[in-house]
Short mmCIF file of C-alpha atoms in Angstrom, two decimals:
data_model
loop_
_atom_site.label_atom_id
_atom_site.label_comp_id
_atom_site.label_asym_id
_atom_site.label_seq_id
_atom_site.Cartn_x
_atom_site.Cartn_y
_atom_site.Cartn_z
CA UNK O 1 -14.99 15.63 -70.19
CA UNK O 2 -17.74 14.55 -72.27
CA UNK O 3 -15.86 15.73 -75.09
CA UNK O 4 -13.37 12.99 -75.07
CA UNK O 5 -15.76 9.89 -74.05
CA UNK O 6 -17.10 9.09 -77.86
CA UNK O 7 -19.60 6.50 -78.02
CA UNK O 8 -18.96 3.52 -79.99
CA UNK O 9 -19.14 3.87 -83.40
CA UNK O 10 -18.32 1.97 -86.19
CA UNK O 11 -17.85 2.54 -89.73
CA UNK O 12 -18.19 -0.68 -92.13
CA UNK O 13 -16.71 -0.08 -95.77
CA UNK O 14 -18.22 -2.93 -97.19
CA UNK O 15 -21.57 -5.19 -96.98
CA UNK O 16 -19.54 -8.05 -95.23
CA UNK O 17 -17.97 -5.82 -92.85
CA UNK O 18 -21.38 -4.44 -91.91
CA UNK O 19 -22.97 -7.89 -91.47
CA UNK O 20 -19.59 -8.14 -89.14
CA UNK O 21 -20.27 -5.15 -87.04
CA UNK O 22 -24.20 -6.11 -86.75
CA UNK O 23 -23.34 -9.76 -85.74
CA UNK O 24 -20.61 -8.27 -83.11
CA UNK O 25 -22.98 -6.22 -82.00
CA UNK O 26 -26.52 -6.89 -82.37
CA UNK O 27 -27.79 -3.94 -80.21
CA UNK O 28 -25.78 -1.15 -81.74
CA UNK O 29 -28.00 1.29 -83.72
CA UNK O 30 -27.65 1.38 -87.82
CA UNK O 31 -27.31 5.37 -88.57
CA UNK O 32 -28.36 6.30 -91.53
CA UNK O 33 -29.34 9.96 -92.46
CA UNK O 34 -29.90 10.46 -88.85
CA UNK O 35 -32.51 12.60 -89.16
CA UNK O 36 -34.89 10.66 -86.78
CA UNK O 37 -32.00 9.50 -84.31
CA UNK O 38 -30.57 13.31 -84.13
CA UNK O 39 -33.96 15.07 -83.89
CA UNK O 40 -34.89 12.74 -80.74
CA UNK O 41 -34.95 15.49 -77.31
CA UNK O 42 -32.19 14.56 -75.33
CA UNK O 43 -30.20 12.60 -78.05
CA UNK O 44 -26.95 14.36 -76.53
CA UNK O 45 -25.29 13.90 -74.43
CA UNK O 46 -27.19 10.92 -73.34
CA UNK O 47 -24.83 7.88 -74.15
CA UNK O 48 -25.98 5.36 -76.38
CA UNK O 49 -24.28 2.43 -74.61
CA UNK O 50 -24.35 -0.10 -77.59
CA UNK O 51 -23.08 2.56 -79.72
CA UNK O 52 -23.67 3.00 -83.80
CA UNK O 53 -23.01 1.58 -86.93
CA UNK O 54 -22.67 4.36 -89.46
CA UNK O 55 -23.67 3.06 -93.04
CA UNK O 56 -22.44 6.04 -95.01
CA UNK O 57 -19.20 4.50 -96.27
CA UNK O 58 -20.49 1.47 -97.41
CA UNK O 59 -20.75 2.40 -101.28
CA UNK O 60 -23.13 -0.69 -102.36
CA UNK O 61 -25.80 1.35 -100.31
CA UNK O 62 -25.38 4.19 -102.42
CA UNK O 63 -25.84 2.56 -105.98
CA UNK O 64 -28.17 3.44 -108.12
CA UNK O 65 -29.40 0.72 -111.20
CA UNK O 66 -31.47 2.34 -113.92
CA UNK O 67 -33.36 -0.80 -115.92
CA UNK O 68 -36.26 -0.65 -118.58
CA UNK O 69 -38.52 -2.14 -115.74
CA UNK O 70 -37.64 -0.38 -112.38
CA UNK O 71 -35.25 1.58 -110.69
CA UNK O 72 -33.02 -0.07 -108.24
CA UNK O 73 -31.90 2.16 -105.05
CA UNK O 74 -29.37 1.27 -102.59
CA UNK O 75 -31.07 1.93 -98.85
CA UNK O 76 -28.58 4.74 -98.17
CA UNK O 77 -29.66 7.10 -101.55
CA UNK O 78 -31.50 9.94 -99.88
CA UNK O 79 -34.89 11.20 -101.04
CA UNK O 80 -33.12 13.83 -103.23
CA UNK O 81 -31.14 11.10 -104.63
CA UNK O 82 -34.25 9.30 -105.45
CA UNK O 83 -35.64 12.18 -107.24
CA UNK O 84 -32.65 12.78 -108.98
CA UNK O 85 -32.49 9.28 -110.36
CA UNK O 86 -36.13 9.22 -110.96
CA UNK O 87 -37.00 12.01 -113.06
CA UNK O 88 -37.56 10.05 -116.26
CA UNK O 89 -38.71 6.49 -115.09
CA UNK O 90 -41.44 7.43 -112.77
CA UNK O 91 -44.94 9.59 -113.69
CA UNK O 92 -45.13 13.26 -112.83
CA UNK O 93 -47.66 12.66 -110.01
CA UNK O 94 -45.55 10.13 -108.37
CA UNK O 95 -42.37 12.57 -108.91
CA UNK O 96 -44.66 15.33 -107.42
CA UNK O 97 -45.74 13.31 -104.45
CA UNK O 98 -42.13 12.24 -103.14
CA UNK O 99 -40.75 15.93 -103.85
CA UNK O 100 -43.44 17.11 -101.33
CA UNK O 101 -42.85 14.66 -98.53
CA UNK O 102 -40.11 16.78 -96.88
CA UNK O 103 -37.99 20.34 -97.87
CA UNK O 104 -35.05 19.80 -99.64
CA UNK O 105 -32.68 20.73 -96.36
CA UNK O 106 -34.28 17.42 -95.07
CA UNK O 107 -34.67 15.66 -98.46
CA UNK O 108 -30.82 15.94 -98.33
CA UNK O 109 -30.47 13.69 -95.56
CA UNK O 110 -33.22 11.49 -95.25
CA UNK O 111 -32.32 8.10 -96.83
CA UNK O 112 -34.47 5.71 -98.16
CA UNK O 113 -33.79 3.16 -95.71
CA UNK O 114 -34.09 5.32 -92.55
CA UNK O 115 -37.53 6.78 -94.25
CA UNK O 116 -38.46 2.76 -94.25
CA UNK O 117 -36.79 1.53 -91.28
CA UNK O 118 -37.12 3.83 -88.09
CA UNK O 119 -39.78 2.60 -85.51
CA UNK O 120 -41.58 5.60 -84.55
CA UNK O 121 -41.62 7.92 -87.30
CA UNK O 122 -42.75 7.49 -90.73
CA UNK O 123 -42.57 9.89 -93.40
CA UNK O 124 -44.72 9.43 -96.42
CA UNK O 125 -42.28 7.97 -98.23
CA UNK O 126 -43.67 4.49 -97.14
CA UNK O 127 -47.00 5.27 -98.15
CA UNK O 128 -45.92 6.27 -101.85
CA UNK O 129 -43.69 3.35 -102.16
CA UNK O 130 -46.36 0.95 -100.83
CA UNK O 131 -48.99 2.36 -103.50
CA UNK O 132 -46.36 1.78 -106.43
CA UNK O 133 -45.75 -1.67 -105.35
CA UNK O 134 -41.88 -1.36 -104.62
CA UNK O 135 -40.18 -3.77 -103.10
CA UNK O 136 -37.21 -3.74 -100.62
CA UNK O 137 -34.48 -6.09 -100.37
CA UNK O 138 -34.01 -7.24 -96.68
CA UNK O 139 -30.73 -9.50 -95.81
CA UNK O 140 -30.99 -11.59 -92.81
CA UNK O 141 -28.10 -12.15 -90.93
CA UNK O 142 -28.05 -15.96 -89.93
CA UNK O 143 -27.52 -16.81 -86.04
CA UNK O 144 -25.45 -19.77 -86.44
CA UNK O 145 -21.44 -19.46 -85.99
CA UNK O 146 -21.88 -16.60 -83.71
CA UNK O 147 -17.82 -16.93 -82.65
CA UNK O 148 -17.07 -17.03 -86.03
CA UNK O 149 -17.33 -13.79 -87.57
CA UNK O 150 -15.02 -14.59 -90.74
CA UNK O 151 -18.08 -17.05 -91.89
CA UNK O 152 -21.31 -15.16 -91.85
CA UNK O 153 -24.11 -15.92 -93.82
CA UNK O 154 -26.91 -13.81 -95.21
CA UNK O 155 -30.06 -15.11 -96.31
CA UNK O 156 -31.61 -12.02 -98.97
CA UNK O 157 -35.59 -11.88 -99.60
CA UNK O 158 -37.44 -8.97 -101.55
CA UNK O 159 -40.56 -8.30 -99.38
CA UNK O 160 -42.85 -5.46 -101.17
CA UNK O 161 -42.86 -2.47 -99.20
CA UNK O 162 -46.24 -3.01 -97.58
CA UNK O 163 -45.21 -6.03 -95.96
CA UNK O 164 -42.47 -4.53 -93.71
CA UNK O 165 -44.86 -3.48 -91.24
CA UNK O 166 -47.44 -5.26 -89.29
CA UNK O 167 -50.88 -3.64 -88.74
CA UNK O 168 -49.92 -1.18 -86.29
CA UNK O 169 -47.20 0.50 -88.73
CA UNK O 170 -44.14 -1.24 -86.72
CA UNK O 171 -41.40 -2.04 -88.52
CA UNK O 172 -40.99 -6.20 -88.58
CA UNK O 173 -37.11 -6.69 -89.83
CA UNK O 174 -34.98 -4.64 -87.20
CA UNK O 175 -33.62 -7.98 -85.59
CA UNK O 176 -30.54 -9.30 -87.25
CA UNK O 177 -31.58 -8.21 -90.71
CA UNK O 178 -30.66 -4.99 -93.13
CA UNK O 179 -32.81 -3.46 -95.71
CA UNK O 180 -29.87 -2.86 -98.61
CA UNK O 181 -32.17 -2.10 -101.71
CA UNK O 182 -35.22 -0.67 -103.01
CA UNK O 183 -36.98 -1.64 -106.22
CA UNK O 184 -39.48 0.81 -107.85
CA UNK O 185 -41.34 -0.22 -110.66
CA UNK O 186 -40.92 2.42 -113.52
CA UNK O 187 -44.31 3.16 -115.68
CA UNK O 188 -44.33 6.84 -116.41
CA UNK O 189 -47.63 6.20 -117.94
CA UNK O 190 -49.71 5.12 -114.88
CA UNK O 191 -52.16 7.30 -113.18
CA UNK O 192 -51.19 8.59 -109.33
CA UNK O 193 -52.91 10.59 -106.92
CA UNK O 194 -51.53 11.51 -103.61
CA UNK O 195 -53.36 13.55 -101.19
CA UNK O 196 -52.75 14.35 -97.39
CA UNK O 197 -54.10 16.03 -94.55
CA UNK O 198 -52.55 17.16 -90.94
CA UNK O 199 -48.84 17.37 -90.69
CA UNK O 200 -46.34 15.17 -90.20
CA UNK O 201 -44.15 17.58 -88.11
CA UNK O 202 -46.65 19.33 -86.04
CA UNK O 203 -49.91 17.13 -85.94
CA UNK O 204 -48.85 13.53 -86.85
CA UNK O 205 -51.29 12.06 -84.32
CA UNK O 206 -53.95 13.23 -86.97
CA UNK O 207 -52.39 12.88 -90.04
CA UNK O 208 -53.56 10.81 -92.79
CA UNK O 209 -52.19 10.14 -96.42
CA UNK O 210 -53.29 8.33 -99.14
CA UNK O 211 -51.66 7.09 -102.17
CA UNK O 212 -53.36 5.65 -104.87
CA UNK O 213 -52.31 4.13 -108.08
CA UNK O 214 -54.42 2.60 -110.90
CA UNK O 215 -54.66 2.34 -114.85
CA UNK O 216 -58.25 3.17 -116.38
CA UNK O 217 -59.19 0.80 -118.89
CA UNK O 218 -62.12 1.84 -120.65
CA UNK O 219 -64.89 2.30 -117.98
CA UNK O 220 -63.17 0.21 -114.93
CA UNK O 221 -60.04 0.74 -113.17
CA UNK O 222 -57.18 -1.94 -113.69
CA UNK O 223 -54.38 -3.02 -111.13
CA UNK O 224 -55.92 -0.28 -108.44
CA UNK O 225 -53.10 -0.17 -105.54
CA UNK O 226 -53.32 1.97 -102.66
CA UNK O 227 -52.02 2.77 -99.70
CA UNK O 228 -53.48 4.55 -96.23
CA UNK O 229 -50.84 5.94 -93.95
CA UNK O 230 -51.65 7.22 -90.45
CA UNK O 231 -48.02 7.96 -89.96
CA UNK O 232 -47.08 6.68 -86.48
CA UNK O 233 -50.50 4.79 -85.97
CA UNK O 234 -49.95 2.55 -88.96
CA UNK O 235 -49.81 1.75 -92.62
CA UNK O 236 -52.54 0.06 -94.52
CA UNK O 237 -52.62 -1.28 -98.03
CA UNK O 238 -56.25 -2.69 -97.74
CA UNK O 239 -56.32 -5.78 -100.55
CA UNK O 240 -59.86 -6.41 -100.00
CA UNK O 241 -61.03 -2.78 -100.90
CA UNK O 242 -58.39 -2.96 -104.01
CA UNK O 243 -60.51 -5.92 -104.94
CA UNK O 244 -63.70 -4.15 -104.63
CA UNK O 245 -62.52 -1.24 -106.61
CA UNK O 246 -61.56 -3.73 -109.73
CA UNK O 247 -65.43 -4.35 -109.96
CA UNK O 248 -66.61 -0.47 -109.89
CA UNK O 249 -67.93 0.68 -112.99
CA UNK O 250 -66.97 4.22 -114.46
CA UNK O 251 -68.79 6.88 -114.44
CA UNK O 252 -69.25 7.01 -110.61
CA UNK O 253 -72.65 8.30 -109.40
CA UNK O 254 -72.84 9.96 -105.85
CA UNK O 255 -74.53 6.90 -104.56
CA UNK O 256 -71.92 4.37 -105.80
CA UNK O 257 -69.46 6.92 -104.27
CA UNK O 258 -71.31 6.88 -100.97
CA UNK O 259 -71.34 2.77 -101.34
CA UNK O 260 -67.32 2.85 -101.61
CA UNK O 261 -67.37 4.99 -98.88
CA UNK O 262 -69.43 2.86 -96.67
CA UNK O 263 -67.12 -0.46 -97.69
CA UNK O 264 -64.19 1.44 -96.61
CA UNK O 265 -65.62 2.44 -93.41
CA UNK O 266 -66.39 -0.75 -92.48
CA UNK O 267 -62.70 -2.25 -93.36
CA UNK O 268 -61.24 0.53 -91.45
CA UNK O 269 -63.55 -0.26 -88.32
CA UNK O 270 -62.23 -4.15 -88.41
CA UNK O 271 -58.60 -3.72 -89.50
CA UNK O 272 -57.56 -0.29 -88.57
CA UNK O 273 -58.16 -0.60 -84.98
CA UNK O 274 -55.60 2.09 -83.85
CA UNK O 275 -56.67 4.97 -85.54
CA UNK O 276 -58.72 8.22 -84.15
CA UNK O 277 -61.98 8.75 -85.58
CA UNK O 278 -60.66 11.92 -86.88
CA UNK O 279 -58.05 10.12 -89.11
CA UNK O 280 -60.96 7.33 -90.40
CA UNK O 281 -63.25 10.34 -91.45
CA UNK O 282 -60.21 11.68 -93.03
CA UNK O 283 -59.30 8.64 -95.09
CA UNK O 284 -62.68 8.07 -96.28
CA UNK O 285 -62.79 12.05 -97.35
CA UNK O 286 -59.48 11.44 -99.23
CA UNK O 287 -60.71 8.45 -100.75
CA UNK O 288 -63.66 10.18 -102.41
CA UNK O 289 -61.60 12.68 -103.17
CA UNK O 290 -59.52 10.74 -105.37
CA UNK O 291 -61.98 8.81 -106.59
CA UNK O 292 -63.37 11.80 -107.88
CA UNK O 293 -60.47 12.82 -109.41
CA UNK O 294 -60.48 9.34 -111.38
CA UNK O 295 -63.87 10.00 -112.27
CA UNK O 296 -63.02 13.30 -113.81
CA UNK O 297 -60.14 11.83 -115.87
CA UNK O 298 -62.52 9.02 -117.19
CA UNK O 299 -64.76 12.06 -118.45
CA UNK O 300 -61.40 13.57 -120.01
CA UNK O 301 -60.78 10.12 -121.82
CA UNK C 1 -12.41 12.05 -82.30
CA UNK C 2 -9.79 14.71 -83.46
CA UNK C 3 -11.81 17.03 -86.86
CA UNK C 4 -10.33 19.48 -88.58
CA UNK C 5 -13.05 21.81 -90.47
CA UNK C 6 -13.12 25.28 -91.83
CA UNK C 7 -15.86 27.19 -89.93
CA UNK C 8 -16.67 30.66 -91.18
CA UNK C 9 -13.29 30.75 -93.15
CA UNK C 10 -11.34 30.06 -89.66
CA UNK C 11 -9.60 26.93 -89.97
CA UNK C 12 -10.14 24.85 -86.52
CA UNK C 13 -8.94 21.57 -85.05
CA UNK C 14 -11.07 19.75 -82.69
CA UNK C 15 -11.10 17.19 -80.05
CA UNK C 16 -15.11 16.32 -80.09
CA UNK C 17 -17.33 13.36 -78.93
CA UNK C 18 -18.17 11.52 -82.31
CA UNK C 19 -21.83 11.67 -81.58
CA UNK C 20 -21.80 15.61 -80.70
CA UNK C 21 -24.24 17.28 -82.72
CA UNK C 22 -22.82 20.04 -85.04
CA UNK C 23 -24.81 22.57 -83.46
CA UNK C 24 -23.53 22.26 -80.11
CA UNK C 25 -20.01 22.39 -81.42
CA UNK C 26 -20.56 25.58 -83.46
CA UNK C 27 -22.39 26.89 -80.01
CA UNK C 28 -19.09 26.29 -78.53
CA UNK C 29 -16.53 27.56 -81.10
CA UNK C 30 -18.61 30.53 -82.55
CA UNK C 31 -20.06 32.86 -79.69
CA UNK C 32 -22.46 34.49 -81.62
CA UNK C 33 -23.93 31.65 -83.27
CA UNK C 34 -26.25 30.74 -80.02
CA UNK C 35 -27.06 34.39 -80.02
CA UNK C 36 -28.11 34.94 -83.54
CA UNK C 37 -29.43 31.12 -84.03
CA UNK C 38 -31.48 30.64 -80.56
CA UNK C 39 -31.49 27.24 -81.43
CA UNK C 40 -33.90 25.27 -78.87
CA UNK C 41 -32.76 21.84 -80.08
CA UNK C 42 -34.79 19.17 -81.62
CA UNK C 43 -35.31 20.25 -84.89
CA UNK C 44 -36.45 23.85 -84.33
CA UNK C 45 -35.43 24.76 -87.25
CA UNK C 46 -33.24 27.57 -85.94
CA UNK C 47 -29.63 26.27 -86.45
CA UNK C 48 -29.53 26.40 -90.20
CA UNK C 49 -26.22 26.46 -91.98
CA UNK C 50 -24.36 26.39 -95.26
CA UNK C 51 -22.29 22.94 -95.53
CA UNK C 52 -20.09 22.81 -98.31
CA UNK C 53 -22.42 24.68 -100.30
CA UNK C 54 -25.34 22.78 -99.30
CA UNK C 55 -28.12 24.14 -96.91
CA UNK C 56 -28.65 21.91 -93.85
CA UNK C 57 -29.57 21.99 -89.99
CA UNK C 58 -26.79 21.96 -87.58
CA UNK C 59 -28.43 19.74 -85.05
CA UNK C 60 -28.75 16.81 -87.55
CA UNK C 61 -25.21 16.47 -88.44
CA UNK C 62 -22.99 14.22 -85.96
CA UNK C 63 -19.42 15.08 -85.46
CA UNK C 64 -18.58 11.61 -87.06
CA UNK C 65 -20.30 12.63 -90.58
CA UNK C 66 -17.73 15.58 -91.05
CA UNK C 67 -14.68 13.13 -90.19
CA UNK C 68 -13.28 12.33 -93.83
CA UNK C 69 -10.13 12.91 -95.92
CA UNK C 70 -11.78 16.14 -97.07
CA UNK C 71 -11.75 19.34 -94.97
CA UNK C 72 -15.62 20.76 -94.63
CA UNK C 73 -16.48 23.90 -94.96
CA UNK C 74 -18.89 25.35 -92.98
CA UNK C 75 -20.43 28.80 -93.40
CA UNK C 76 -22.64 30.29 -90.37
CA UNK C 77 -25.18 33.38 -90.57
CA UNK C 78 -22.02 35.15 -89.21
CA UNK C 79 -20.16 35.30 -92.74
CA UNK C 80 -23.30 34.94 -94.73
CA UNK C 81 -24.79 38.35 -93.15
CA UNK C 82 -21.58 39.98 -95.03
CA UNK C 83 -22.60 38.70 -98.34
CA UNK C 84 -24.18 41.04 -101.04
CA UNK C 85 -26.94 38.38 -101.13
CA UNK C 86 -27.72 38.79 -97.50
CA UNK C 87 -27.55 42.80 -98.12
CA UNK C 88 -29.96 42.25 -101.06
CA UNK C 89 -32.40 40.27 -98.48
CA UNK C 90 -32.35 42.86 -96.14
CA UNK C 91 -33.30 45.55 -98.50
CA UNK C 92 -35.88 43.63 -99.87
CA UNK C 93 -36.88 43.32 -95.92
CA UNK C 94 -37.42 47.00 -95.81
CA UNK C 95 -39.08 47.47 -98.84
CA UNK C 96 -41.85 44.91 -98.22
CA UNK C 97 -42.00 45.99 -94.76
CA UNK C 98 -41.97 42.56 -93.14
CA UNK C 99 -38.94 40.80 -91.71
CA UNK C 100 -38.41 37.42 -89.43
CA UNK C 101 -38.68 37.92 -85.75
CA UNK C 102 -35.44 38.04 -83.63
CA UNK C 103 -35.44 34.30 -82.97
CA UNK C 104 -35.57 33.02 -86.28
CA UNK C 105 -33.99 36.18 -88.11
CA UNK C 106 -30.67 34.09 -89.04
CA UNK C 107 -32.35 30.74 -90.00
CA UNK C 108 -34.93 32.19 -92.16
CA UNK C 109 -32.83 34.81 -94.05
CA UNK C 110 -30.62 31.63 -94.96
CA UNK C 111 -34.04 29.74 -95.89
CA UNK C 112 -34.92 32.45 -97.68
CA UNK C 113 -31.47 32.93 -99.54
CA UNK C 114 -31.64 28.92 -100.65
CA UNK C 115 -35.06 29.31 -101.96
CA UNK C 116 -33.78 32.59 -104.20
CA UNK C 117 -30.95 30.41 -105.31
CA UNK C 118 -33.22 27.86 -106.01
CA UNK C 119 -35.75 30.41 -107.92
CA UNK C 120 -32.94 31.73 -109.97
CA UNK C 121 -31.82 28.33 -111.03
CA UNK C 122 -35.46 27.48 -111.97
CA UNK C 123 -35.71 30.44 -114.20
CA UNK C 124 -32.27 29.93 -115.82
CA UNK C 125 -33.59 26.32 -116.79
CA UNK C 126 -37.04 27.47 -117.80
CA UNK C 127 -35.61 30.58 -119.78
CA UNK C 128 -33.19 27.70 -121.42
CA UNK C 129 -36.42 25.36 -122.37
CA UNK C 130 -38.80 28.36 -123.27
CA UNK C 131 -35.88 29.77 -125.56
CA UNK C 132 -35.72 26.50 -127.61
CA UNK C 133 -39.68 26.48 -127.71
CA UNK C 134 -39.80 29.93 -128.96
CA UNK C 135 -41.94 31.27 -125.65
CA UNK C 136 -40.59 33.39 -122.81
CA UNK C 137 -41.60 32.55 -119.54
CA UNK C 138 -40.45 34.01 -116.27
CA UNK C 139 -41.98 31.65 -113.29
CA UNK C 140 -40.53 31.81 -110.07
CA UNK C 141 -40.79 28.75 -107.42
CA UNK C 142 -44.66 27.84 -106.96
CA UNK C 143 -46.65 28.33 -103.71
CA UNK C 144 -46.99 25.10 -102.67
CA UNK C 145 -42.99 24.40 -103.32
CA UNK C 146 -42.45 27.36 -101.22
CA UNK C 147 -44.66 26.66 -98.42
CA UNK C 148 -43.28 23.02 -98.43
CA UNK C 149 -39.70 24.41 -97.81
CA UNK C 150 -40.76 26.81 -94.86
CA UNK C 151 -41.78 23.81 -93.07
CA UNK C 152 -38.51 23.82 -92.07
CA UNK C 153 -38.94 26.80 -89.93
CA UNK C 154 -41.27 26.27 -87.41
CA UNK C 155 -41.76 29.98 -86.79
CA UNK C 156 -44.50 31.60 -88.17
CA UNK C 157 -43.45 35.25 -87.87
CA UNK C 158 -43.77 35.89 -91.51
CA UNK C 159 -46.45 35.42 -94.26
CA UNK C 160 -46.12 33.49 -97.10
CA UNK C 161 -47.02 36.21 -99.60
CA UNK C 162 -44.48 38.64 -98.18
CA UNK C 163 -41.83 35.92 -98.54
CA UNK C 164 -42.94 35.54 -102.10
CA UNK C 165 -42.51 39.16 -102.74
CA UNK C 166 -38.97 39.18 -100.95
CA UNK C 167 -37.82 36.09 -103.22
CA UNK C 168 -39.26 38.33 -106.21
CA UNK C 169 -37.46 41.45 -105.36
CA UNK C 170 -34.16 39.84 -104.31
CA UNK C 171 -34.08 38.13 -107.78
CA UNK C 172 -35.15 41.46 -109.60
CA UNK C 173 -32.02 43.19 -107.59
CA UNK C 174 -29.65 40.19 -108.58
CA UNK C 175 -30.63 39.95 -112.25
CA UNK C 176 -30.34 43.92 -112.55
CA UNK C 177 -27.04 43.98 -111.26
CA UNK C 178 -26.37 41.14 -114.15
CA UNK C 179 -24.37 38.58 -112.25
CA UNK C 180 -24.93 36.26 -109.55
CA UNK C 181 -22.84 37.35 -106.02
CA UNK C 182 -22.46 34.51 -103.44
#
C-alpha cells in the first residue's frame, strides 16, 4: 500500500543538523514552503528516491532581526511574514509591490528562501529584492571529511540577490549550499517603481516585471538600481544601463526617452538572448513608463 | 506516518505516506470533499480549506506538515456551509444574481468568505484610525487587492464587480446583525 511506504524525510531541528543531513544525502530536496514542489504535476504518488529535508523546524531560519540600516530575515520566513515585519522599515511602494506578488493564501506558504532558490519557478520577489539591493547569506558546506559527520565546516558568504543567478536566470548555488538569511536595506524614503505585464501563473512565457529604485537629486537620478525579470527566462540587473541612467538629466523629453529606450533595446539584444520579442518590447515599454513616472515626480518636487 | 487531526469536527487517526498531499487525504476521509471541490490537482485552486483558521489550498500541504505536538483543525466546505457566514454569502449570491459555477462553488465561497473577514478587519482598522483623526471612512477592499486574491481560483465564472457587490452586501448583513458570526 502506498500509504505505508513513506519517502525518506528528515526534519533537522538546528542548522548543524541540517548541514549533517545535506552532507549525508546531498541529492535530497530541501523542502521549504513546498508551493513549487507540491504544485508539480505528478508530485504524488511518484516517489522522490532521495527524499526530502524539511526546513520548517529550524528556528534559526524563522528569525527576524530589525536594525536601523537593514531588515534581516531567515530564509523560512514567508512572504506574509516579510510583509508583517517590514511595514515600518520599507517604503510604501516596495511594501505594496511585495504584497502583490501572490494572493494571501499563497503568501502564507511561499518562503523567501524557496522563492529565491527554486530552480524553474521564479516569483517576482527575486526581481524586487534585486532592485532594492538585498543580499543573501549562502552557507557552503565544505566537501572534506566526507565520513566524519560530526565535524562539518561551513563557509558563509553574503551575495547580492542579483548575483545568485546566471544570465539565463538559473540559481547558481544549489549544490552543497544552503541559503540561510536575507538582508534587506531599509530606507522608507527611497522612490520605487514596480510594474508587471503578463501572469506568473497562466502566461509565464511572456511575463515581464520591472522593479526600479532610485533617489532624485535636483535634476538627476542618484543610485539607480533596476531589475528586469522574465520569470523563467532570466533575471537581469543591467549595471551598464544603471550607469547610463545616472548621466540622464531631468526633465526627460520625448527624444531623450526614445534614446534611453534604444539604449535598453541594444543591451537586451546583446545580454538577454533567452527572451522573446514580445518580452523585449514589453520590457522597453515598462522602462519608458517607469521613467515617465519619475519625470512626473521631478515636476512635483 | 501516523497522523492525528480533527477534520470537520471529527478526530481522525490516520496512517499515511508522509509526502501525501492533504487534498488526497481529504478525498479519502471525507466522501463529499471530491464532489464539492472538483479538484483537478496541481494548484487548480479548488481544494480550498481552513487549516487552523488560515485559508489554504489542501494540495499544497504535505502530510508531514501536519505532524506536530499540536492537533491541527481542518475545516472543509462541508462544515463551513452550515455557518451563518455561508448562509449570508448564499443570500448575497441570490440578491446579486450571480453565483460560482458548480466546479468552483465550494472553493470560491470559501475564498469570498476570507475576503469578507479581511474587509471587516480593514474597516475596523480604518474606523479606528479615522475615529482618532476625526474622519469617518468606510472603505472596503480595493479592487487591485481583490483581483489579486482571486487569482488563486483559476475559474472565471464570476465577474469581479459581482464579487465586490457580494462582499459589500455580506458585510452589511453582518454589521446589521451587530456581531461577527463564524
